[in-house]
Amino acid sequence: MYSVEDHGKNGYKCYDTTMNEESNVRLTTERELRKTLTTDDIKVCYQPQVDTITEKLVGFEALIRWEHPEKGLIYPGDFIPIAEETGLILELGRYVLDQACADVRRWRDGGMKHLRVSINFSGMQLDQDCFIDEIRDALQKHKLPGSSLEVEITENVIMNGMPSVVRKLRELTKMGIKIAIDDFGTGYSSLSYLQQFPISTLKIDKSFISSIDVNESATSIVDAIVAMAKGLKLNLIAEGVETDLQLKYLKQLGCESIQGYLFGKAEGAERTREILDRIENGDAIRDLAIA
Ligand code: C2E
Ligand code: MG
Ligand code: MG
């Protein structure tokens, strides 16, 4: 069933023995993840988001990592889908929200008064009746204004969930929270629908950015997304910027912000604190990036 579902909900597939192995891996991951949720092995890391022109920090995206005691570092691509299938994403999501708010509170108290964090939310979290309350409670608990948070959701989540999604996103906006559409360009948004949502930011997917100047049609998609975002008066952030050439291209197009290895990978809270200290002492972010 999982093997079929990986390629869409409707379908069938004949059984073969490799599926047993896949299914065992899923079961082991699920069991281990369930145990891990209550330990420190789940880490929230932070990747800088930078103003394209000034190259100054504008915020961070919170990205989860699993530090497995035997298997080493596990990236979200290898466990978020299982967390979503099993519902564990709800507990995981609450943990990320609380942790990220606690860290931002500390960093704001340490001097970065306007620091903002972007957090990824899965469709299942958005579907929960308590979605808004949980966000409101987390902000209150850590004494943070709505403007310190950006909620990232993918375009498919938006398209699948109306009209309750529209209502929830409007409520978040009223609280001063910004809404970003993640991996923009990879889903199947209807642009006219998109206009109905209180979205403030489009995040151009990294697959298009990595193709800048390599693949003409992908470059044209970047041009089109930037033009569209400007027309709709949305902020733009390019994901996966790795080279000066990509930066130059995006700057000349007028894309406001960027995120990518050129300015640093996601780092744990402690290293992020060090980075913030060095920025406050006048260091340039790109000099702090460890490739
Ligand atoms: P995303 O939200 O689109 O995050 C951006 C991904 O691109 C991150 O991968 C980041 O490490 C990677 N990235 C950033 N800059 C570069 C670059 O210059 N080059 C390359 N090659 N990659 C870059 P990561 O951390 O593995 O996360 C993958 C996905 O897992 C995220 O994609 C997001 O959809 C999901 N995810 C991560 N943390 C959470 C979470 O707390 N909750 C939920 N629901 N999903 C999460
Ligand atoms: Mg994201
Ligand atoms: Mg993305």
CSV table of C-alpha atoms and ligand atoms in Angstrom, one decimal:
chain,number,residue,atom,x,y,z
A,1,MET,CA,0.0,0.0,0.0
A,2,TYR,CA,2.8,2.5,1.0
A,3,SER,CA,4.6,1.7,-2.2
A,4,VAL,CA,1.6,2.6,-4.3
A,5,GLU,CA,0.8,5.7,-2.2
A,6,ASP,CA,4.3,7.0,-2.8
A,7,HIS,CA,3.1,7.6,-6.4
A,8,GLY,CA,-0.3,8.9,-5.6
A,9,LYS,CA,-3.4,7.5,-3.9
A,10,ASN,CA,-5.0,5.6,-6.7
A,11,GLY,CA,-3.2,2.6,-8.0
A,12,TYR,CA,-2.1,-1.0,-7.5
A,13,LYS,CA,1.2,-2.9,-7.5
A,14,CYS,CA,2.2,-6.5,-7.4
A,15,TYR,CA,3.9,-7.7,-4.3
A,16,ASP,CA,7.7,-8.4,-4.5
A,17,THR,CA,10.0,-9.3,-1.7
A,18,THR,CA,11.9,-5.9,-1.6
A,19,MET,CA,8.7,-4.4,-0.2
A,20,ASN,CA,9.1,-6.4,3.0
A,21,GLU,CA,12.4,-4.7,3.6
A,22,GLU,CA,10.9,-1.3,2.9
A,23,SER,CA,8.0,-2.0,5.2
A,24,ASN,CA,10.4,-3.2,7.9
A,25,VAL,CA,12.4,0.1,7.6
A,26,ARG,CA,9.3,2.1,7.9
A,27,LEU,CA,8.2,0.1,11.0
A,28,THR,CA,11.6,0.4,12.6
A,29,THR,CA,11.7,4.2,11.9
A,30,GLU,CA,8.2,4.6,13.3
A,31,ARG,CA,9.0,2.7,16.5
A,32,GLU,CA,12.3,4.6,17.0
A,33,LEU,CA,10.7,7.9,16.2
A,34,ARG,CA,7.9,7.3,18.8
A,35,LYS,CA,10.6,6.7,21.5
A,36,THR,CA,12.8,9.6,20.3
A,37,LEU,CA,10.0,12.2,20.5
A,38,THR,CA,10.6,12.5,24.3
A,39,THR,CA,14.4,12.7,24.1
A,40,ASP,CA,16.9,15.3,23.0
A,41,ASP,CA,17.8,13.4,19.9
A,42,ILE,CA,15.4,15.6,17.9
A,43,LYS,CA,17.1,18.9,17.2
A,44,VAL,CA,15.8,22.1,15.8
A,45,CYS,CA,18.3,23.7,13.5
A,46,TYR,CA,18.3,27.2,11.9
A,47,GLN,CA,19.2,28.3,8.4
A,48,PRO,CA,19.8,32.0,7.8
A,49,GLN,CA,17.6,34.0,5.4
A,50,VAL,CA,19.4,37.0,4.1
A,51,ASP,CA,18.4,40.3,2.3
A,52,THR,CA,19.7,40.0,-1.3
A,53,ILE,CA,21.0,43.6,-1.5
A,54,THR,CA,22.4,44.3,2.0
A,55,GLU,CA,23.3,40.6,2.7
A,56,LYS,CA,22.0,41.2,6.3
A,57,LEU,CA,20.2,38.6,8.2
A,58,VAL,CA,16.4,38.8,8.0
A,59,GLY,CA,15.4,35.6,9.9
A,60,PHE,CA,15.9,31.9,10.1
A,61,GLU,CA,14.1,28.8,8.9
A,62,ALA,CA,13.7,26.1,11.6
A,63,LEU,CA,14.6,22.7,10.1
A,64,ILE,CA,14.4,19.6,12.1
A,65,ARG,CA,17.2,17.0,12.4
A,66,TRP,CA,17.3,13.6,14.1
A,67,GLU,CA,20.6,12.7,15.8
A,68,HIS,CA,20.2,9.0,15.9
A,69,PRO,CA,22.6,7.4,18.5
A,70,GLU,CA,23.6,4.6,16.1
A,71,LYS,CA,22.7,5.8,12.7
A,72,GLY,CA,24.0,9.3,13.0
A,73,LEU,CA,22.3,12.4,11.5
A,74,ILE,CA,19.0,11.7,9.8
A,75,TYR,CA,17.5,14.4,7.6
A,76,PRO,CA,13.7,15.2,7.6
A,77,GLY,CA,13.2,13.7,4.2
A,78,ASP,CA,13.8,10.3,5.8
A,79,PHE,CA,11.4,10.6,8.7
A,80,ILE,CA,8.9,13.4,8.1
A,81,PRO,CA,6.8,11.4,5.6
A,82,ILE,CA,6.6,8.5,8.2
A,83,ALA,CA,5.7,11.0,10.9
A,84,GLU,CA,2.9,12.3,8.6
A,85,GLU,CA,1.6,8.8,7.9
A,86,THR,CA,1.5,7.9,11.5
A,87,GLY,CA,0.3,11.1,13.0
A,88,LEU,CA,3.5,11.6,15.0
A,89,ILE,CA,4.0,14.8,13.1
A,90,LEU,CA,1.5,16.5,15.5
A,91,GLU,CA,3.7,15.9,18.5
A,92,LEU,CA,6.8,16.6,16.5
A,93,GLY,CA,5.3,19.8,15.2
A,94,ARG,CA,4.4,21.0,18.7
A,95,TYR,CA,7.9,20.3,19.8
A,96,VAL,CA,9.4,22.3,16.9
A,97,LEU,CA,7.1,25.2,17.5
A,98,ASP,CA,7.9,25.4,21.2
A,99,GLN,CA,11.6,24.9,20.8
A,100,ALA,CA,11.9,27.5,18.0
A,101,CYS,CA,9.8,30.1,20.0
A,102,ALA,CA,12.0,29.5,23.1
A,103,ASP,CA,15.2,30.0,21.0
A,104,VAL,CA,13.9,33.1,19.3
A,105,ARG,CA,12.9,34.5,22.7
A,106,ARG,CA,16.5,34.0,23.9
A,107,TRP,CA,18.0,35.6,20.9
A,108,ARG,CA,15.7,38.5,21.0
A,109,ASP,CA,16.6,39.0,24.6
A,110,GLY,CA,20.2,38.8,23.6
A,111,GLY,CA,19.9,41.9,21.4
A,112,MET,CA,18.4,40.7,18.0
A,113,LYS,CA,15.1,42.4,18.8
A,114,HIS,CA,13.4,41.9,15.5
A,115,LEU,CA,14.4,38.4,14.8
A,116,ARG,CA,11.9,36.2,13.0
A,117,VAL,CA,11.6,32.4,12.5
A,118,SER,CA,9.9,30.5,9.7
A,119,ILE,CA,8.5,27.2,10.7
A,120,ASN,CA,7.3,24.4,8.4
A,121,PHE,CA,3.8,23.0,9.0
A,122,SER,CA,2.3,19.8,7.5
A,123,GLY,CA,-1.2,19.6,6.1
A,124,MET,CA,-2.2,17.4,9.1
A,125,GLN,CA,-1.2,20.1,11.5
A,126,LEU,CA,-3.2,22.7,9.6
A,127,ASP,CA,-6.3,20.4,9.6
A,128,GLN,CA,-6.4,20.2,13.4
A,129,ASP,CA,-9.1,22.3,15.1
A,130,CYS,CA,-6.5,23.4,17.7
A,131,PHE,CA,-4.0,24.6,15.0
A,132,ILE,CA,-4.5,28.3,15.7
A,133,ASP,CA,-4.8,27.9,19.5
A,134,GLU,CA,-1.5,26.0,19.6
A,135,ILE,CA,0.3,28.8,17.8
A,136,ARG,CA,-1.3,31.5,19.9
A,137,ASP,CA,-0.4,29.6,23.1
A,138,ALA,CA,3.2,29.1,22.0
A,139,LEU,CA,3.6,32.8,21.2
A,140,GLN,CA,2.0,33.8,24.6
A,141,LYS,CA,4.1,31.3,26.5
A,142,HIS,CA,7.3,32.7,25.1
A,143,LYS,CA,6.0,36.3,25.1
A,144,LEU,CA,6.6,36.8,21.4
A,145,PRO,CA,4.6,39.0,19.0
A,146,GLY,CA,3.0,37.4,15.9
A,147,SER,CA,5.5,39.3,13.7
A,148,SER,CA,8.3,37.0,15.0
A,149,LEU,CA,6.7,34.0,13.2
A,150,GLU,CA,6.3,33.0,9.6
A,151,VAL,CA,4.2,29.9,8.9
A,152,GLU,CA,5.5,27.9,5.9
A,153,ILE,CA,3.1,25.6,4.0
A,154,THR,CA,3.4,24.0,0.6
A,155,GLU,CA,1.1,25.0,-2.2
A,156,ASN,CA,-0.6,21.6,-2.3
A,157,VAL,CA,-1.7,21.9,1.3
A,158,ILE,CA,-3.3,25.2,0.5
A,159,MET,CA,-5.0,23.8,-2.6
A,160,ASN,CA,-6.3,20.7,-0.8
A,161,GLY,CA,-7.8,22.3,2.2
A,162,MET,CA,-10.1,25.1,1.5
A,163,PRO,CA,-12.2,26.8,2.7
A,164,SER,CA,-11.2,26.1,6.3
A,165,VAL,CA,-7.6,26.8,5.4
A,166,VAL,CA,-8.5,30.3,4.2
A,167,ARG,CA,-10.2,31.0,7.5
A,168,LYS,CA,-7.3,29.7,9.6
A,169,LEU,CA,-4.7,31.6,7.5
A,170,ARG,CA,-6.8,34.8,7.9
A,171,GLU,CA,-6.7,34.3,11.7
A,172,LEU,CA,-3.0,33.9,11.7
A,173,THR,CA,-2.6,37.0,9.6
A,174,LYS,CA,-4.7,39.0,12.1
A,175,MET,CA,-2.3,37.9,14.8
A,176,GLY,CA,0.5,39.5,12.7
A,177,ILE,CA,1.9,36.2,11.5
A,178,LYS,CA,3.2,35.9,8.0
A,179,ILE,CA,2.3,33.1,5.6
A,180,ALA,CA,4.8,31.7,3.1
A,181,ILE,CA,4.2,29.2,0.4
A,182,ASP,CA,7.1,26.8,0.4
A,183,ASP,CA,8.6,25.0,-2.7
A,184,PHE,CA,6.7,27.3,-4.9
A,185,GLY,CA,6.5,26.2,-8.5
A,186,THR,CA,6.6,22.5,-7.8
A,187,GLY,CA,2.9,22.0,-6.9
A,188,TYR,CA,-0.2,22.6,-8.8
A,189,SER,CA,-1.5,25.9,-7.6
A,190,SER,CA,-4.2,27.6,-9.4
A,191,LEU,CA,-3.0,31.2,-9.5
A,192,SER,CA,-6.5,32.6,-9.2
A,193,TYR,CA,-7.1,30.5,-6.1
A,194,LEU,CA,-3.8,31.6,-4.6
A,195,GLN,CA,-4.9,35.2,-4.8
A,196,GLN,CA,-7.7,34.5,-2.3
A,197,PHE,CA,-5.2,33.5,0.4
A,198,PRO,CA,-3.6,36.0,2.8
A,199,ILE,CA,-0.1,35.0,1.6
A,200,SER,CA,2.8,37.3,2.2
A,201,THR,CA,5.7,35.3,0.8
A,202,LEU,CA,6.5,32.9,-2.0
A,203,LYS,CA,9.6,30.7,-1.6
A,204,ILE,CA,10.9,29.7,-5.0
A,205,ASP,CA,11.9,26.1,-4.9
A,206,LYS,CA,15.6,25.3,-5.0
A,207,SER,CA,15.2,23.0,-8.0
A,208,PHE,CA,14.7,26.2,-10.1
A,209,ILE,CA,17.5,28.1,-8.5
A,210,SER,CA,20.1,25.4,-9.0
A,211,SER,CA,19.2,25.5,-12.7
A,212,ILE,CA,19.8,29.2,-13.2
A,213,ASP,CA,22.1,29.7,-16.2
A,214,VAL,CA,22.3,25.9,-16.8
A,215,ASN,CA,18.8,25.3,-18.0
A,216,GLU,CA,17.0,28.0,-20.0
A,217,SER,CA,13.5,26.8,-19.3
A,218,ALA,CA,14.1,26.6,-15.5
A,219,THR,CA,15.6,30.1,-15.6
A,220,SER,CA,12.5,31.4,-17.4
A,221,ILE,CA,10.4,29.9,-14.6
A,222,VAL,CA,12.4,31.9,-12.1
A,223,ASP,CA,11.8,35.0,-14.2
A,224,ALA,CA,8.1,34.3,-14.4
A,225,ILE,CA,7.7,33.6,-10.6
A,226,VAL,CA,9.6,36.9,-9.8
A,227,ALA,CA,7.4,38.9,-12.2
A,228,MET,CA,4.2,37.3,-10.8
A,229,ALA,CA,5.2,37.9,-7.2
A,230,LYS,CA,5.9,41.5,-8.0
A,231,GLY,CA,2.5,41.9,-9.7
A,232,LEU,CA,0.7,40.3,-6.7
A,233,LYS,CA,2.8,42.4,-4.3
A,234,LEU,CA,4.2,39.4,-2.5
A,235,ASN,CA,7.6,39.0,-0.9
A,236,LEU,CA,10.0,36.6,-2.5
A,237,ILE,CA,12.6,34.3,-1.1
A,238,ALA,CA,14.8,32.1,-3.2
A,239,GLU,CA,15.8,28.7,-1.6
A,240,GLY,CA,19.0,26.8,-2.3
A,241,VAL,CA,21.2,29.7,-3.4
A,242,GLU,CA,24.7,28.2,-3.6
A,243,THR,CA,26.7,30.4,-5.9
A,244,ASP,CA,27.5,34.1,-6.5
A,245,LEU,CA,26.2,33.7,-10.0
A,246,GLN,CA,22.7,32.7,-8.7
A,247,LEU,CA,22.8,35.5,-6.2
A,248,LYS,CA,23.7,38.0,-8.9
A,249,TYR,CA,20.9,36.8,-11.2
A,250,LEU,CA,18.3,37.0,-8.4
A,251,LYS,CA,19.5,40.4,-7.3
A,252,GLN,CA,19.2,41.8,-10.8
A,253,LEU,CA,15.6,40.3,-11.0
A,254,GLY,CA,14.6,42.0,-7.8
A,255,CYS,CA,14.1,39.0,-5.6
A,256,GLU,CA,14.3,40.4,-2.0
A,257,SER,CA,15.6,37.6,0.1
A,258,ILE,CA,17.6,34.4,-0.3
A,259,GLN,CA,18.4,31.3,1.7
A,260,GLY,CA,21.1,28.8,0.8
A,261,TYR,CA,24.5,27.3,1.5
A,262,LEU,CA,26.1,30.5,0.1
A,263,PHE,CA,25.1,32.0,3.4
A,264,GLY,CA,25.0,28.9,5.6
A,265,LYS,CA,23.4,25.6,6.3
A,266,ALA,CA,21.0,25.0,9.1
A,267,GLU,CA,22.9,24.9,12.4
A,268,GLY,CA,21.9,24.0,16.0
A,269,ALA,CA,20.8,26.6,18.5
A,270,GLU,CA,24.2,26.9,20.1
A,271,ARG,CA,26.1,27.5,16.9
A,272,THR,CA,23.3,29.9,15.8
A,273,ARG,CA,23.9,31.9,19.0
A,274,GLU,CA,27.6,32.1,18.1
A,275,ILE,CA,26.7,33.2,14.6
A,276,LEU,CA,24.4,35.9,15.9
A,277,ASP,CA,27.1,37.2,18.3
A,278,ARG,CA,29.6,37.4,15.4
A,279,ILE,CA,27.0,39.2,13.3
A,280,GLU,CA,26.5,41.7,16.1
A,281,ASN,CA,30.3,42.2,16.2
A,282,GLY,CA,30.2,43.2,12.5
A,283,ASP,CA,31.1,39.9,10.8
A,284,ALA,CA,29.4,39.3,7.4
A,285,ILE,CA,27.1,36.2,7.4
A,286,ARG,CA,28.7,34.7,4.3
A,287,ASP,CA,32.1,34.6,6.0
A,288,LEU,CA,30.5,32.5,8.7
A,289,ALA,CA,29.1,29.9,6.4
A,290,ILE,CA,30.7,26.6,6.7
A,291,ALA,CA,30.3,24.8,3.4
B,1,C2E,P1,12.0,23.0,3.0
B,1,C2E,O1,11.1,23.6,4.0
B,1,C2E,O2,11.8,23.4,1.6
B,1,C2E,O3,13.5,23.4,3.5
B,1,C2E,C1,14.5,23.7,2.6
B,1,C2E,C2,15.4,22.5,2.4
B,1,C2E,O4,16.5,22.9,1.5
B,1,C2E,C3,16.2,22.1,3.7
B,1,C2E,O5,16.4,20.7,3.7
B,1,C2E,C4,17.5,22.8,3.6
B,1,C2E,O6,18.5,22.2,4.4
B,1,C2E,C5,17.7,22.6,2.1
B,1,C2E,N1,18.7,23.7,1.6
B,1,C2E,C6,18.7,25.0,2.0
B,1,C2E,N2,19.7,25.6,1.3
B,1,C2E,C7,20.2,24.7,0.4
B,1,C2E,C8,21.2,24.8,-0.6
B,1,C2E,O7,21.8,25.8,-0.8
B,1,C2E,N3,21.4,23.7,-1.3
B,1,C2E,C9,20.8,22.5,-1.1
B,1,C2E,N4,21.0,21.4,-1.8
B,1,C2E,N5,19.8,22.4,-0.1
B,1,C2E,C10,19.5,23.5,0.6
B,1,C2E,P2,16.1,19.7,4.9
B,1,C2E,O8,16.5,20.4,6.2
B,1,C2E,O9,16.6,18.4,4.6
B,1,C2E,O10,14.5,19.7,5.0
B,1,C2E,C11,13.7,19.0,3.9
B,1,C2E,C12,12.3,19.3,4.1
B,1,C2E,O11,11.8,18.7,5.3
B,1,C2E,C13,11.9,20.8,4.3
B,1,C2E,O12,11.9,21.4,3.0
B,1,C2E,C14,10.5,20.7,4.9
B,1,C2E,O13,9.6,20.4,3.9
B,1,C2E,C15,10.7,19.4,5.8
B,1,C2E,N6,10.9,19.8,7.1
B,1,C2E,C16,12.0,20.2,7.8
B,1,C2E,N7,11.8,20.5,9.1
B,1,C2E,C17,10.4,20.4,9.3
B,1,C2E,C18,9.5,20.5,10.4
B,1,C2E,O14,9.9,21.0,11.5
B,1,C2E,N8,8.2,20.3,10.2
B,1,C2E,C19,7.7,19.9,8.9
B,1,C2E,N9,6.4,19.6,8.8
B,1,C2E,N10,8.5,19.7,7.9
B,1,C2E,C20,9.8,19.9,8.0
B,2,MG,MG,10.4,25.3,4.4
B,3,MG,MG,11.2,24.6,0.3
